[in-house]
GROMACS .gro file of C-alpha atoms in nm:
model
  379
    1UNK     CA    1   3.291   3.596   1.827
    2UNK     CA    2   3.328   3.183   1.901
    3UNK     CA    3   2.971   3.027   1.900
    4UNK     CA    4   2.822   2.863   2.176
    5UNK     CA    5   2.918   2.477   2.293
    6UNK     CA    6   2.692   2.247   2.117
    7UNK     CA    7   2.607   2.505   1.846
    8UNK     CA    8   2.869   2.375   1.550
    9UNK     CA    9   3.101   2.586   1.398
   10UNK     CA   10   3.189   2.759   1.041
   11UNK     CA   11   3.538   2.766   0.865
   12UNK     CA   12   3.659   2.820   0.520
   13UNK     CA   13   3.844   2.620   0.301
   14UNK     CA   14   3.988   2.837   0.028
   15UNK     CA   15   3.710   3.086  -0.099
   16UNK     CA   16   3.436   2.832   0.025
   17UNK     CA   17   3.248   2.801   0.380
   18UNK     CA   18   3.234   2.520   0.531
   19UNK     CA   19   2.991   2.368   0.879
   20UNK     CA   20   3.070   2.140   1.151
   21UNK     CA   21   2.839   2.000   1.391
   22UNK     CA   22   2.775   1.689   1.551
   23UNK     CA   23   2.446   1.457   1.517
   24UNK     CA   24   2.346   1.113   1.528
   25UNK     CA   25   2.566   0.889   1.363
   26UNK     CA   26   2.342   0.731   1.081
   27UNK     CA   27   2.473   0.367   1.121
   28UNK     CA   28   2.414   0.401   1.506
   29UNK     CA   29   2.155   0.689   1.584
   30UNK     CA   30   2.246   0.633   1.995
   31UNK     CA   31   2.575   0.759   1.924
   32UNK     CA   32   2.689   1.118   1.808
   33UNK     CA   33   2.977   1.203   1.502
   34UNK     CA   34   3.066   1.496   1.388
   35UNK     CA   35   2.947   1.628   1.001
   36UNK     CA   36   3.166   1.864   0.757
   37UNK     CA   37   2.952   1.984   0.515
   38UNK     CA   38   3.059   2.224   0.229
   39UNK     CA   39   2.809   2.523   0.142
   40UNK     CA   40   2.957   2.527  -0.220
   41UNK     CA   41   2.930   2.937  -0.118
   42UNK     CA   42   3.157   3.233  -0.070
   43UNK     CA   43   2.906   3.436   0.163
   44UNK     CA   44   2.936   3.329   0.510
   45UNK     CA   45   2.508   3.388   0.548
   46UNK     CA   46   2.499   3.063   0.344
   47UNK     CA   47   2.697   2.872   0.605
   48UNK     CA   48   2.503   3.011   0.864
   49UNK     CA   49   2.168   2.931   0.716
   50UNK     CA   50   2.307   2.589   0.630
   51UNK     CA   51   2.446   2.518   1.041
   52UNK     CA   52   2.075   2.629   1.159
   53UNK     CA   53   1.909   2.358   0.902
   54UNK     CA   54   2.093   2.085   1.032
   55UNK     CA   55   2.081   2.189   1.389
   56UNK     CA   56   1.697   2.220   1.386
   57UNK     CA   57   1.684   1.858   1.222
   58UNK     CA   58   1.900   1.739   1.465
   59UNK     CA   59   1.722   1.893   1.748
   60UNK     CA   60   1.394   1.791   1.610
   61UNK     CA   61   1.486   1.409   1.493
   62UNK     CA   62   1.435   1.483   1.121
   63UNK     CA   63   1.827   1.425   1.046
   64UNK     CA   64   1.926   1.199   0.868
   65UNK     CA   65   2.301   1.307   0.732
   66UNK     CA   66   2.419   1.493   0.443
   67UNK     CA   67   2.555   1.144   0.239
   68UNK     CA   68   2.143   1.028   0.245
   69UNK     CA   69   1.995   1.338   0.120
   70UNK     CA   70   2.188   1.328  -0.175
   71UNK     CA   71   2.027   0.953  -0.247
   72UNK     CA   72   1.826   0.934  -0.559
   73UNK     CA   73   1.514   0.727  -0.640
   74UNK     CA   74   1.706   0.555  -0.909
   75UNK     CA   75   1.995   0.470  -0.685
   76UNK     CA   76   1.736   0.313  -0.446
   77UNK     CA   77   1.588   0.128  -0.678
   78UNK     CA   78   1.857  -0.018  -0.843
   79UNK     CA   79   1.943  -0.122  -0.498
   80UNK     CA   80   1.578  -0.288  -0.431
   81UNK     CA   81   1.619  -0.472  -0.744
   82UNK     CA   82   1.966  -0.635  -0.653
   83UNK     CA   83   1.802  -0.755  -0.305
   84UNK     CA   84   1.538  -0.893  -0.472
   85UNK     CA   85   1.697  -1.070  -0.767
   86UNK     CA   86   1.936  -1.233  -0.498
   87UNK     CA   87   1.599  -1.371  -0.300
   88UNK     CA   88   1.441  -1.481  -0.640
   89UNK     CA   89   1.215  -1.244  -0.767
   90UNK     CA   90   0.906  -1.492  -0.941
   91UNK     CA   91   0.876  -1.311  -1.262
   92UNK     CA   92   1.174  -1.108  -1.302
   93UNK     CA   93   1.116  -0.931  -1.638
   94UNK     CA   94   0.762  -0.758  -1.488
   95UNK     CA   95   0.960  -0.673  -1.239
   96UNK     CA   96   1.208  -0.478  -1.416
   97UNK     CA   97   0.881  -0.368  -1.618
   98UNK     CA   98   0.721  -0.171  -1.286
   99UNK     CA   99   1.050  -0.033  -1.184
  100UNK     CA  100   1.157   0.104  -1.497
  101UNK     CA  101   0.828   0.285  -1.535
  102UNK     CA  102   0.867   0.432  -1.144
  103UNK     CA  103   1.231   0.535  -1.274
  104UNK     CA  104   1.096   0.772  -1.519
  105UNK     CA  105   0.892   0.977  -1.320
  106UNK     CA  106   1.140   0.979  -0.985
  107UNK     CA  107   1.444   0.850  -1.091
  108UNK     CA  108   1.643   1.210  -1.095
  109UNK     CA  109   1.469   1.300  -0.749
  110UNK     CA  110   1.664   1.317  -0.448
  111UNK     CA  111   1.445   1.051  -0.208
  112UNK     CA  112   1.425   1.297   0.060
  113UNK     CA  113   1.240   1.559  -0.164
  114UNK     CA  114   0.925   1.321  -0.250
  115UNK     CA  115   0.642   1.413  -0.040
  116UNK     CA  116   0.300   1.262  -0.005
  117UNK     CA  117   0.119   1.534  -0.258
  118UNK     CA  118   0.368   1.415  -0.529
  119UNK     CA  119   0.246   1.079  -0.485
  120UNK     CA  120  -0.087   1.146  -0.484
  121UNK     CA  121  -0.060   1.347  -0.776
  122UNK     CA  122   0.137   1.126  -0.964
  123UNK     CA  123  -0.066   0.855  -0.903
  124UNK     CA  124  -0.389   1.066  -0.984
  125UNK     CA  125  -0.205   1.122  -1.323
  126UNK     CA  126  -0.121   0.800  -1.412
  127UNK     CA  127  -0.451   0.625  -1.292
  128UNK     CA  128  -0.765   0.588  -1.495
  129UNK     CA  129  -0.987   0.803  -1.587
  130UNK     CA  130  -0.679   1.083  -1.594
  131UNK     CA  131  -0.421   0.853  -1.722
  132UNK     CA  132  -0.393   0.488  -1.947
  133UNK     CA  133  -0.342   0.264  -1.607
  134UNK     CA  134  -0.530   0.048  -1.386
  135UNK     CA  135  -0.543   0.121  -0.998
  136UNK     CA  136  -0.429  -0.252  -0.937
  137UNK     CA  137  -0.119  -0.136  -1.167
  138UNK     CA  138  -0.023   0.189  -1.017
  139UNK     CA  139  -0.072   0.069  -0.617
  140UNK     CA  140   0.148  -0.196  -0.681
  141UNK     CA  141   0.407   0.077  -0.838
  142UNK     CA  142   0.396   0.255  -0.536
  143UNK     CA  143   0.440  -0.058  -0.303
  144UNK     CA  144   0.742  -0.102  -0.492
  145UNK     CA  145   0.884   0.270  -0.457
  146UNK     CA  146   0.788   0.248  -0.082
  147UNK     CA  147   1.006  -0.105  -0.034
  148UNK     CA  148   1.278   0.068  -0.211
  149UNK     CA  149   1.243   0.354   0.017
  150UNK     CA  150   1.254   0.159   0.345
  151UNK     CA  151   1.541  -0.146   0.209
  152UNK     CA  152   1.790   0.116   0.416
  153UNK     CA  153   1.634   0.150   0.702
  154UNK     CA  154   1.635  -0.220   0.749
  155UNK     CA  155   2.017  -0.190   0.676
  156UNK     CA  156   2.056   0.063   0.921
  157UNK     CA  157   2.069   0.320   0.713
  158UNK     CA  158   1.762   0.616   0.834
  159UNK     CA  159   1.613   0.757   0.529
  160UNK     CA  160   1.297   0.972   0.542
  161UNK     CA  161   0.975   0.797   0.422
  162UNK     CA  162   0.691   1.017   0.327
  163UNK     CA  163   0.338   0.866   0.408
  164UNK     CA  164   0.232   0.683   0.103
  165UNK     CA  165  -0.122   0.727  -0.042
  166UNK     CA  166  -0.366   0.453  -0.020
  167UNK     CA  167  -0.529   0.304  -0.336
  168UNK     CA  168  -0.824   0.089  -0.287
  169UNK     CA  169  -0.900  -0.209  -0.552
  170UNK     CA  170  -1.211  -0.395  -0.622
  171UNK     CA  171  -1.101  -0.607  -0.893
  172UNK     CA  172  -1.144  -0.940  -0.735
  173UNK     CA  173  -1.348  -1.114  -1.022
  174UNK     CA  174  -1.607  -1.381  -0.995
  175UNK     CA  175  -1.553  -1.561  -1.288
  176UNK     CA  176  -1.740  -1.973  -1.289
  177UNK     CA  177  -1.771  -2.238  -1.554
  178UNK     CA  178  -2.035  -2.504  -1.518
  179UNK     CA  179  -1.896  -2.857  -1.628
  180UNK     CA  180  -2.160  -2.807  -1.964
  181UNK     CA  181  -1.966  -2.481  -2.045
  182UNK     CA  182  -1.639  -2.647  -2.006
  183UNK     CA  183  -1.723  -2.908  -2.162
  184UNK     CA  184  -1.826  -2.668  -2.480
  185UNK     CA  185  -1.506  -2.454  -2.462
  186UNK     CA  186  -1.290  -2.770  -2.459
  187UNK     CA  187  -1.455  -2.924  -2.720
  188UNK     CA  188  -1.389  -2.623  -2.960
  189UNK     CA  189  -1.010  -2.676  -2.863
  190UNK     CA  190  -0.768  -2.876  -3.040
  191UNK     CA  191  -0.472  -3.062  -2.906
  192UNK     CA  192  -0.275  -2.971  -2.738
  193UNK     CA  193  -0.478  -2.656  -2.586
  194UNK     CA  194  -0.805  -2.900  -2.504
  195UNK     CA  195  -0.589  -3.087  -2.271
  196UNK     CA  196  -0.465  -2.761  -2.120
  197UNK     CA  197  -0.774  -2.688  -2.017
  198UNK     CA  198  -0.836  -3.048  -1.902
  199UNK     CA  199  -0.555  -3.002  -1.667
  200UNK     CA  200  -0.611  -2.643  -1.584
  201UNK     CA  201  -0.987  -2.823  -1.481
  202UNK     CA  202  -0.866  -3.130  -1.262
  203UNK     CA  203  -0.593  -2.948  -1.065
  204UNK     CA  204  -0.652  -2.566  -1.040
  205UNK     CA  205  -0.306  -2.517  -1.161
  206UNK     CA  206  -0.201  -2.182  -1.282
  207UNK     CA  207  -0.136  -2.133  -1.666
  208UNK     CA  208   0.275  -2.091  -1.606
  209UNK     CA  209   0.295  -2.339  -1.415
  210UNK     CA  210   0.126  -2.571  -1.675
  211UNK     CA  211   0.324  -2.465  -1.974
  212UNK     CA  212   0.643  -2.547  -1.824
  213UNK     CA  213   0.517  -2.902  -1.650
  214UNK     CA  214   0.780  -3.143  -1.792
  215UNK     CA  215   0.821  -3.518  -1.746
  216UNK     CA  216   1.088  -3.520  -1.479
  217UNK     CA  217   0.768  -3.350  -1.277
  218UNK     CA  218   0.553  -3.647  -1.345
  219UNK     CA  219   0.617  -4.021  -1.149
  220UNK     CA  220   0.322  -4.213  -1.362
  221UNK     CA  221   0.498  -4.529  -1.178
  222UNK     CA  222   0.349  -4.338  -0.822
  223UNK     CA  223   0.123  -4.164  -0.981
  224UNK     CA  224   0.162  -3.845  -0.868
  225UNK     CA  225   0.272  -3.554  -1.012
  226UNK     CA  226   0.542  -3.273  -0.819
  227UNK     CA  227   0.546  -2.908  -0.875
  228UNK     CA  228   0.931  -2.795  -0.739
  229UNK     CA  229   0.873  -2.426  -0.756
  230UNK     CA  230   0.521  -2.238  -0.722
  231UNK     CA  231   0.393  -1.851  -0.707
  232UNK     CA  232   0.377  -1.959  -0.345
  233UNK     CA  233   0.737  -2.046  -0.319
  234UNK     CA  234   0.618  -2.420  -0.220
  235UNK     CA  235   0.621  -2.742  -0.384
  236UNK     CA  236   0.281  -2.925  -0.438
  237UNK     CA  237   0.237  -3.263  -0.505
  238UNK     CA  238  -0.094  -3.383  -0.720
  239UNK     CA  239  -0.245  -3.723  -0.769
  240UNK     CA  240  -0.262  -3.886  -1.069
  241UNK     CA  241  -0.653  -3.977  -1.087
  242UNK     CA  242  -0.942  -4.043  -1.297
  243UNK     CA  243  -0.990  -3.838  -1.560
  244UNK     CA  244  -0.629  -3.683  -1.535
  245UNK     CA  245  -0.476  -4.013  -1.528
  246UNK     CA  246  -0.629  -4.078  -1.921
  247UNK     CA  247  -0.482  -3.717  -2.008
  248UNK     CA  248  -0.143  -3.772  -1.941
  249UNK     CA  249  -0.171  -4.101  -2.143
  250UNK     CA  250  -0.257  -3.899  -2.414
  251UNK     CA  251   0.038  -3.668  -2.406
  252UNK     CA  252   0.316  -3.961  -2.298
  253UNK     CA  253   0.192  -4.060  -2.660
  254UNK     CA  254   0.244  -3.750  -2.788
  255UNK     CA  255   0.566  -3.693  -2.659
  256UNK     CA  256   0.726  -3.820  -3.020
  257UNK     CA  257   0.835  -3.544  -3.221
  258UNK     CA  258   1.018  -3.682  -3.521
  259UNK     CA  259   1.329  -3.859  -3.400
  260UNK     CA  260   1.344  -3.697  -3.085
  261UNK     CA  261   1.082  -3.725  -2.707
  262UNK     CA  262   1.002  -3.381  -2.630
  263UNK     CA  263   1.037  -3.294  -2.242
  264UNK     CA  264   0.780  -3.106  -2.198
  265UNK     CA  265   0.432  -3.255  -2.126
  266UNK     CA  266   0.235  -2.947  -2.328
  267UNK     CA  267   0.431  -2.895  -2.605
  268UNK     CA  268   0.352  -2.787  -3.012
  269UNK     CA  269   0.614  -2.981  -3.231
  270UNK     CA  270   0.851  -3.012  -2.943
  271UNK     CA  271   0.859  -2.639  -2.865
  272UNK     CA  272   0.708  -2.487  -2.548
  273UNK     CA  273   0.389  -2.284  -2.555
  274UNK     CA  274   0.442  -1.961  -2.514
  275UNK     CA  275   0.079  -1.811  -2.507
  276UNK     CA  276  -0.301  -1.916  -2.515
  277UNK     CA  277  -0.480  -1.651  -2.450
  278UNK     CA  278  -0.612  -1.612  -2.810
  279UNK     CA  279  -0.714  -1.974  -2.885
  280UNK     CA  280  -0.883  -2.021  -2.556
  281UNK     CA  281  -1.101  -1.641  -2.638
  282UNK     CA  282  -1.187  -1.756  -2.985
  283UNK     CA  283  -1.275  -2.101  -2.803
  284UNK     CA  284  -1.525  -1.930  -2.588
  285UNK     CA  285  -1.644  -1.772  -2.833
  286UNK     CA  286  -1.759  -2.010  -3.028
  287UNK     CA  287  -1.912  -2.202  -2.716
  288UNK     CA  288  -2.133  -1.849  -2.678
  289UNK     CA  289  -1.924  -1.762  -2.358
  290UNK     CA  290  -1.703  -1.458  -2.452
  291UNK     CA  291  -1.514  -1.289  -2.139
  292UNK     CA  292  -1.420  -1.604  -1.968
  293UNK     CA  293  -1.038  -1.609  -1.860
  294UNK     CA  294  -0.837  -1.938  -1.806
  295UNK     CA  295  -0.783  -1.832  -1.485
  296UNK     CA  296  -1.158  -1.851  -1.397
  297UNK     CA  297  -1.091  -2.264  -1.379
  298UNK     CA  298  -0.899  -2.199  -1.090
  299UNK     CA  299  -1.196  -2.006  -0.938
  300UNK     CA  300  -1.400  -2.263  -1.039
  301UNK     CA  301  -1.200  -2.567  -0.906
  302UNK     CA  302  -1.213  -2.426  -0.574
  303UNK     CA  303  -1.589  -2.371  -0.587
  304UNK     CA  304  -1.670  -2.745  -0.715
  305UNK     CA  305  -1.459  -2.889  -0.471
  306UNK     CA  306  -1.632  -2.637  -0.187
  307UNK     CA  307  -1.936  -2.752  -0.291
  308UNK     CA  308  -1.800  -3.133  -0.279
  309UNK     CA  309  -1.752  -3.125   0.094
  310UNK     CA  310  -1.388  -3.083   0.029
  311UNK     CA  311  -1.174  -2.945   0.357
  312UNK     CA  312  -1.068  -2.575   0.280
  313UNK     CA  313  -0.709  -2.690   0.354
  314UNK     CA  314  -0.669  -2.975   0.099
  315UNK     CA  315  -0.850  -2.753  -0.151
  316UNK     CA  316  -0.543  -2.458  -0.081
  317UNK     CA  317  -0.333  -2.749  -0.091
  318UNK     CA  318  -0.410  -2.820  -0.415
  319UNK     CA  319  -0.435  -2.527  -0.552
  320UNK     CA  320  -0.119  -2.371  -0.404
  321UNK     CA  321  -0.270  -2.109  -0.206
  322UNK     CA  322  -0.132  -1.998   0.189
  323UNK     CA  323  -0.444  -1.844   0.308
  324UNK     CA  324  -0.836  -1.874   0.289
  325UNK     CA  325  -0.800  -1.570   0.173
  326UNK     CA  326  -0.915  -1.658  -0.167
  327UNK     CA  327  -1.273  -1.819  -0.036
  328UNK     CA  328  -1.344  -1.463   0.118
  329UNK     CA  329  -1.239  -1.276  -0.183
  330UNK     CA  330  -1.444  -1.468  -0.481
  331UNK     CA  331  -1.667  -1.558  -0.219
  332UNK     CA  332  -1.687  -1.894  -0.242
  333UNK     CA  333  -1.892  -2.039  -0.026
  334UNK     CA  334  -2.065  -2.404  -0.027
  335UNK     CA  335  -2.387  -2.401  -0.131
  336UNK     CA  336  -2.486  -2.717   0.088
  337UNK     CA  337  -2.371  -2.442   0.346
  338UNK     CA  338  -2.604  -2.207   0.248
  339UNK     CA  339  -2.870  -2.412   0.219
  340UNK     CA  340  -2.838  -2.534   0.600
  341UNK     CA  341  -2.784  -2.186   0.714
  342UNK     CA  342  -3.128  -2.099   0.538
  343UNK     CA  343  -3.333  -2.366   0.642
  344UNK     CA  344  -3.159  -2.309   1.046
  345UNK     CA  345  -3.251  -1.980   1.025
  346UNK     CA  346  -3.615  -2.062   0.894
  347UNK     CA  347  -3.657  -2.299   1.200
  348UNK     CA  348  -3.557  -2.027   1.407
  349UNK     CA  349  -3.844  -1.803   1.264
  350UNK     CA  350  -4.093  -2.086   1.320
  351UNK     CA  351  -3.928  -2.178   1.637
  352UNK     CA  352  -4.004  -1.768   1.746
  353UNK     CA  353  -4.347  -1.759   1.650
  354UNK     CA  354  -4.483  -2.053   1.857
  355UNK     CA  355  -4.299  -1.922   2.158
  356UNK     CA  356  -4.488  -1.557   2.083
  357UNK     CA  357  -4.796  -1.817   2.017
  358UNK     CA  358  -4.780  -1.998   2.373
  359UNK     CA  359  -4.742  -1.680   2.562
  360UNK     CA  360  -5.041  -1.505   2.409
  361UNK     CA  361  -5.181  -1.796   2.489
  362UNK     CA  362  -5.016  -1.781   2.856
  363UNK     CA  363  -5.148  -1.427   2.896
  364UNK     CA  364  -5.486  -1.530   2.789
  365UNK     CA  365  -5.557  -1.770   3.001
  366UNK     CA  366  -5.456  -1.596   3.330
  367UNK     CA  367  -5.612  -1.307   3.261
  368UNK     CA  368  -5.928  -1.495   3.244
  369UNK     CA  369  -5.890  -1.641   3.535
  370UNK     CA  370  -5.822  -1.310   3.710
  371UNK     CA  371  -6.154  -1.215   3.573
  372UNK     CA  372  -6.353  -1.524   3.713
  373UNK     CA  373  -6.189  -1.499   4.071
  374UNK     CA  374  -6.324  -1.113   4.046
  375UNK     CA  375  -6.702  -1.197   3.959
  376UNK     CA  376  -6.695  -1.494   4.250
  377UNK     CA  377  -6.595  -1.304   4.475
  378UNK     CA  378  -6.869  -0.971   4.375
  379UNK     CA  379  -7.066  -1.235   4.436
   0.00000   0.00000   0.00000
């Protein structure tokens, strides 16, 4: 008996059924092309189960064509990763790092089969206290597997995204120095790590970015000193000033190694630094401050300068940031600003009360007079 108009239609090829229907043409979902599919089956049911699948998708705007469904998570991200090494991924190696460890879990899965419960569950495996990772570590695993997931659809290419769970993170930290605790760390430093920190100090400059500062950065003629590439993806440009300015003496002088200058401005024999982390912990420990990170300078630098009635947007300047973002998230806030706001909001106590005085006082008064009239006139 034929089928209906509309309805597709099943055929054989050899010992195997086959469907054909028409849906939305994946590349352009206004138009319609027509689908052959192969059942890999003998039994005709198959086919038919198969041609009402794809008819209800298509009816109820959940297809998305035979040639996606069979996309894996690997495949996807091994896409993701060419798109983002050809835009310059920042740190390239991490980056192969997360996406190798979202590859074990879902790299054999077809992307259409992931649902939101096997996210959440994976991520409730892999997350602390269950698993060995950090929330900041597996949120930013999924924001990868989700930007994988949509690259296609931004090619044109409709592939179903599940709704991703939501990890919250409180992990901003609120890490300060004091100038007498720098001052103690640094002084337990040698060369070059104590002028590291010096540097890290004066200009709020990541640790990477530091380490690979070479002299074809810095115009000492100018004095200023120009950052090419950032975390930002900006240049900056820093002054050469005060206390800074004697630093960079320091290591122009040190440049010398043997019979050769070195090019980089922080540099042991002529070879670059490739870590600090352990000097600068044993550092703080001797200065009796053990858990302070090198990154809490930055913090710190944008505090100080807060508090020196430096404009939020030369501070972000500075320190290579795009947004306030960072004031509202260490919660740095000027404490000259504070101070006003407290003694405002104390006048406007004081200011309260002697307005609730003076109407008392109001109320007072014409009441007694309302009294007086009463007995004159009894009277």
């Amino acid at each position: 008996m034929p089928r209906a108009r509309g309805t597709g239609r099943i055929f054989r090829r050899g010992q195997v059924f086959w469907v054909a229907y028409y849906g939305p043409d994946p590349r352009h979902p206004s138009r319609r092309k027509r689908f052959f599919e192969s059942t890999r089956s003998t039994d005709r049911r198959d086919a038919e189960r198969r041609l009402r699948q794809r008819l209800h998708e298509i009816h109820g705007d959940q297809f998305v064509g035979p040639q996606q469904e069979r996309v894996t998570v690997a495949e996807l991200l091994k896409q993701y990763q060419t798109h983002r090494e050809l835009n310059g991924v920042k740190s390239p190696d991490k980056f192969r790092s997360h996406l190798k460890r979202v590859e074990e879990f879902f790299g054999a899965t077809r992307a259409c089969d992931i649902t939101t419960p096997d996210l959440e569950a994976w991520a409730g495996a892999k997350m602390r206290p269950q698993g060995p990772y950090a929330k900041a570590t597996v949120k930013q695993w999924l924001a990868l597997l989700r930007a994988a997931m949509r690259l296609p659809m931004k090619r044109g290419f409709p592939l179903r995204v599940p709704a991703f769970p939501t990890i919250e993170v409180k992990n901003a930290r609120n890490g300060f120095l004091e100038p007498e605790e720098f001052q103690a760390i640094v002084a337990a430093l040698e060369q070059p790590w104590a002028d590291i920190g010096r540097f890290a100090y004066e200009t709020m400059w990541r640790l990477s970015e530091i380490l690979s500062l070479t002299w074809d950065m810095v115009d000492r003629r100018n004095g200023i000193i120009t950052l090419p590439d950032s975390k930002s993806g900006e240049p900056r440009v820093i002054p050469i000033v005060g206390e800074l300015a004697e630093m960079l003496e320091r290591r122009w002088a040190a440049r010398v190694v043997g019979t050769r200058l070195s090019p980089l401005v922080f540099h042991k024999r002529g070879r670059r630094i490739q870590s600090f982390r352990k000097r600068w912990g044993n550092a703080c420990g001797v200065a009796g401050l053990k858990g302070v990170l090198f990154h809490d300078l930055r913090r710190t630098g944008a505090r100080d300068s807060r508090n020196a009635c430096v404009a939020e947007g030369v501070i972000m300047k500075r320190a290579g940031w795009k947004t306030r973002h960072v004031f509202e998230r260490y919660n740095i806030v000027s404490l000259d600003d504070q101070r006003q706001a407290a003694l405002q909001t104390q006048e406007y106590r004081t200011a309260q009360l002697v307005k609730v005085a003076d109407i008392t006082k109001i109320g007072d008064s014409r009441w007694g007079d309302r009294r007086q009239l009463k007995e004159e006139e009894a009277v």
